[in-house]
XYZ file of C-alpha atoms in Angstrom:
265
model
C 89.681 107.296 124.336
C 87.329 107.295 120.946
C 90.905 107.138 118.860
C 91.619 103.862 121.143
C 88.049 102.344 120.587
C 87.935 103.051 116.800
C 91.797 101.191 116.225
C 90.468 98.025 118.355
C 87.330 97.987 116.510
C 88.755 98.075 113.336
C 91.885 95.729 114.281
C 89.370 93.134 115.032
C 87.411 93.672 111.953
C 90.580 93.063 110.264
C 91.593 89.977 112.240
C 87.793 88.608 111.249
C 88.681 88.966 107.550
C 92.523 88.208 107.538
C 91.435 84.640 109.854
C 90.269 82.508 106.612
C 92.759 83.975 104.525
C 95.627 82.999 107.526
C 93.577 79.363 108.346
C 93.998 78.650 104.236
C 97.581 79.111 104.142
C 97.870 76.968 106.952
C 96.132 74.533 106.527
C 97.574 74.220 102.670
C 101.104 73.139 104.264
C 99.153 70.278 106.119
C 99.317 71.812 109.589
C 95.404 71.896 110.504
C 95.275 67.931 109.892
C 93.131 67.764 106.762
C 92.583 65.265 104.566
C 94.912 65.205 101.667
C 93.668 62.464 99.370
C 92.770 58.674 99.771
C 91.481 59.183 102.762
C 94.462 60.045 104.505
C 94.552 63.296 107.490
C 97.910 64.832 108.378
C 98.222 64.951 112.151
C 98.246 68.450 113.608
C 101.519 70.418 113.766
C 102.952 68.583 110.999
C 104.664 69.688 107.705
C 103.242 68.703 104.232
C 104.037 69.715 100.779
C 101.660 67.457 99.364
C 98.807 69.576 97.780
C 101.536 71.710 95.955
C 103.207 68.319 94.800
C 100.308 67.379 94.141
C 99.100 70.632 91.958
C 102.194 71.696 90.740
C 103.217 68.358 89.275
C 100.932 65.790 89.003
C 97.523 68.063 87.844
C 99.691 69.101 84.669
C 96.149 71.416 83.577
C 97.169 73.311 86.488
C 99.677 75.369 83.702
C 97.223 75.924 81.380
C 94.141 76.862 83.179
C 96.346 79.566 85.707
C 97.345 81.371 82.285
C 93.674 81.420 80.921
C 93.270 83.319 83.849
C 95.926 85.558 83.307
C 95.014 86.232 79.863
C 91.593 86.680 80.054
C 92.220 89.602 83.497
C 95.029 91.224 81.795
C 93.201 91.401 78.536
C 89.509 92.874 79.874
C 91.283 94.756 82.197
C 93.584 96.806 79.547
C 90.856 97.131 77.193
C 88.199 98.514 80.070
C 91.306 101.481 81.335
C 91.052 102.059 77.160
C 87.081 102.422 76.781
C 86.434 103.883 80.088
C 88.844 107.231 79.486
C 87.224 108.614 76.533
C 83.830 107.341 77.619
C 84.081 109.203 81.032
C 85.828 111.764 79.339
C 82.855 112.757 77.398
C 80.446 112.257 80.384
C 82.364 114.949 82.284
C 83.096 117.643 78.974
C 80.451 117.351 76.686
C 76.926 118.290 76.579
C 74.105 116.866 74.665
C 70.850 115.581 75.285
C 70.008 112.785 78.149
C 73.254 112.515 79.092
C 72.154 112.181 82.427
C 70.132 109.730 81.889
C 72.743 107.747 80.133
C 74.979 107.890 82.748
C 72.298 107.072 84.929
C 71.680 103.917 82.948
C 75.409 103.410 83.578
C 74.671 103.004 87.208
C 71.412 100.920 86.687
C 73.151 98.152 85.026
C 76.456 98.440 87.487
C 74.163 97.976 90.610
C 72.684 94.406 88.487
C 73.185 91.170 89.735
C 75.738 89.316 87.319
C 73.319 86.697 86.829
C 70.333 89.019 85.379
C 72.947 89.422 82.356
C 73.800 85.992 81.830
C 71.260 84.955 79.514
C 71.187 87.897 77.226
C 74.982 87.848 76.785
C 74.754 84.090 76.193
C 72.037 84.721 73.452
C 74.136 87.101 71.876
C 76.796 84.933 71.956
C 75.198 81.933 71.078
C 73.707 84.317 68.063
C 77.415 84.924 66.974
C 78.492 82.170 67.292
C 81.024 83.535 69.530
C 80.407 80.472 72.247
C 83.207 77.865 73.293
C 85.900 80.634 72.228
C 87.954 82.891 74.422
C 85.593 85.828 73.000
C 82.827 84.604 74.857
C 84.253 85.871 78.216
C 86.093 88.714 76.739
C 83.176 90.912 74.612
C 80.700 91.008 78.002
C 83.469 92.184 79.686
C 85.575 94.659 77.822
C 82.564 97.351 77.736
C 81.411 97.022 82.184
C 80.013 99.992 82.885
C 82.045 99.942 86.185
C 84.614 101.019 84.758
C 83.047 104.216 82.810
C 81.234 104.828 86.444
C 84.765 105.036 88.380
C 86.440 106.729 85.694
C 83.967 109.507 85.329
C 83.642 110.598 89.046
C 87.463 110.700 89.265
C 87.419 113.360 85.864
C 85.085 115.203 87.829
C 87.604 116.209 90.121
C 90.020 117.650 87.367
C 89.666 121.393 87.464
C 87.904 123.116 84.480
C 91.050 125.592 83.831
C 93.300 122.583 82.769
C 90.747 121.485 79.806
C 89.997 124.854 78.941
C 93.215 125.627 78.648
C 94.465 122.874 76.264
C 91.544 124.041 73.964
C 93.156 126.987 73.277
C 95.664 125.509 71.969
C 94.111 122.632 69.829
C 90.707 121.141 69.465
C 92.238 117.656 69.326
C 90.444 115.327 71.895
C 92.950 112.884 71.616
C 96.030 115.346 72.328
C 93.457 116.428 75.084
C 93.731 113.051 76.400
C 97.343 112.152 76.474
C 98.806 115.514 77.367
C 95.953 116.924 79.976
C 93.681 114.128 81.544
C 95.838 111.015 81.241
C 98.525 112.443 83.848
C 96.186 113.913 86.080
C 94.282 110.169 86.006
C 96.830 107.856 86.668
C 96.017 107.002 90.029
C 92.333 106.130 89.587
C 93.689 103.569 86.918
C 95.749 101.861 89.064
C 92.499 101.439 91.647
C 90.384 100.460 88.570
C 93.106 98.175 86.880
C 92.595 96.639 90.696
C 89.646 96.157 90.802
C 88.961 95.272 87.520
C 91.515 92.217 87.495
C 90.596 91.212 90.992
C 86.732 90.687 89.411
C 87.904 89.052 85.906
C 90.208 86.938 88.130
C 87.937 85.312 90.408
C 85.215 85.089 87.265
C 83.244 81.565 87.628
C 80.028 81.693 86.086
C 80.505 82.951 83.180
C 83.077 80.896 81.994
C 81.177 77.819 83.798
C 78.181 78.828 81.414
C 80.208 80.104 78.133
C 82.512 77.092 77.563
C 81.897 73.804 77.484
C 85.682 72.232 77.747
C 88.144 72.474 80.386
C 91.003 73.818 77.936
C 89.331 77.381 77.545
C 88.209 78.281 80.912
C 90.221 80.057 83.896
C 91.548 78.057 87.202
C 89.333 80.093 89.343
C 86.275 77.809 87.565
C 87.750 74.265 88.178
C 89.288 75.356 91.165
C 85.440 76.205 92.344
C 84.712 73.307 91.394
C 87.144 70.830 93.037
C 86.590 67.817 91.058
C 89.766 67.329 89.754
C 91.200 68.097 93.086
C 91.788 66.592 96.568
C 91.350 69.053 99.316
C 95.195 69.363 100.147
C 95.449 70.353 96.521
C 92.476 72.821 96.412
C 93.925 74.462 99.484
C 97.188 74.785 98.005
C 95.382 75.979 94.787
C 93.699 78.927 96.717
C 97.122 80.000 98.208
C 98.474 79.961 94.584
C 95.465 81.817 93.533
C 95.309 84.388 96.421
C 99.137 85.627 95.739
C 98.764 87.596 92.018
C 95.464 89.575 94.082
C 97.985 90.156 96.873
C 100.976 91.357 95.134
C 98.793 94.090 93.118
C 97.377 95.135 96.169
C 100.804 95.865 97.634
C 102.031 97.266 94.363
C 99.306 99.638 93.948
C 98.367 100.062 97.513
C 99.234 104.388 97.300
C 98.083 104.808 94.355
C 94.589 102.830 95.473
C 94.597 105.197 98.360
C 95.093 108.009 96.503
C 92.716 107.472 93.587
C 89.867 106.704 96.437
C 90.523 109.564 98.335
C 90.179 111.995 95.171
C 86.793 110.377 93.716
C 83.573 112.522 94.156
C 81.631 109.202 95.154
């Protein structure tokens, strides 16, 4: 009886959060009668391609602003799998002073609000002179401490023996790290190369605060914003934007399970 309770509690809980997401999509094809532009509402039921016309060939930008995003998640995300191994690598292997208070200042500045950061990272930018480039949204970002946080509770779970045993045989750290820990990590990096591009993807304020022109900043930002757009086209926009989220989740979904199961959270 429990077994039955717990599966309709959390089908429903998974209706609540797939409804929006199921509403969007329909609604993006004209069939919940919204407005599409110029003060025109498709009647219920019917079949519009309108806001993707309307995106995909009239809003030109469209091209340009859906690869900023690409870029800038692909990029940070590579380059935080990179910094994150030997960081967490040395959190779980070697000793030295206030390490755990380090990695306790790790955790400090993972649980902050993005927007305690903002300023700081736009002084230091602005200091640069890094502001109005693509660097400005890539530096904050390649070095999240997320990352070094995930990474490091999943190498706590690698057994002792394997290290010790590769010492023995050389006192490389970076032979260490490809023959030893990178095999026994690969399914926490696909959960953080997840989670990491799913964040960088839907990034608005920095971006929104960082660069001043249009040509530089990531679709999730004017998409936000909606100027630009008519509400058929917006709709159509988040569909668009929902489907590279979507088809990571189903390409990663064992190893996500996997790496989630095996962290010491």
């Amino acid at each position: 009886m429990k077994k039955h309770i717990y599966r309709f509690i959390l089908l429903s809980a998974a209706l609540v959060f797939a409804l929006p997401i199921a509403l969007t999509v329909l609604n993006s094809f004209g069939v919940g009668g919204l407005e599409t532009g110029a003060g025109k509402v498709t009647e219920a039921g019917s079949f519009s391609l309108k806001g993707y016309r309307g995106l995909l060939i009239e809003n030109h930008w469209f091209y340009r602003n859906f690869w900023n995003s690409v870029f800038y998640s692909v990029v940070i995300t590579l380059v935080n799998i990179v910094v994150s191994v030997p960081a967490a690598y040395a959190f779980r292997q070697t000793k030295f002073r206030g390490k755990n208070l380090l990695f306790t200042g790790y955790i400090v500045l993972m649980m902050m609000p993005l927007q305690v950061t903002l300023l700081p990272n736009y002084i230091g930018l602005r200091d640069l002179k890094l502001l109005d480039t693509p660097f400005a949204i890539l530096l904050p970002a390649f070095f999240a401490p997320f990352s070094v946080f995930l990474m490091t509770q999943y190498m706590r779970g690698i057994e002792d023996s394997m290290v010790e045993a590769a010492l023995l045989e050389t006192k490389s750290v970076f032979v260490i790290l490809m023959k030893v820990v990178l095999p026994q990590i690969k399914a926490c990096a696909a959960a953080l190369f997840l989670f990491v591009f799913a964040e960088n993807w839907n990034m608005a304020e920095q971006p929104d605060i960082y660069l001043k022109g249009d040509a530089l900043k990531p679709f999730s930002v004017l998409l936000f914003a909606g100027g630009r757009l008519n509400v058929a086209e917006v709709l159509a926009g988040s569909v668009i934007f929902m489907l590279p989220i979507v088809i990571l989740y189903l390409y990663f979904h064992d190893s996500l399970e996997d790496g989630l199961e095996s962290m010491k959270l």
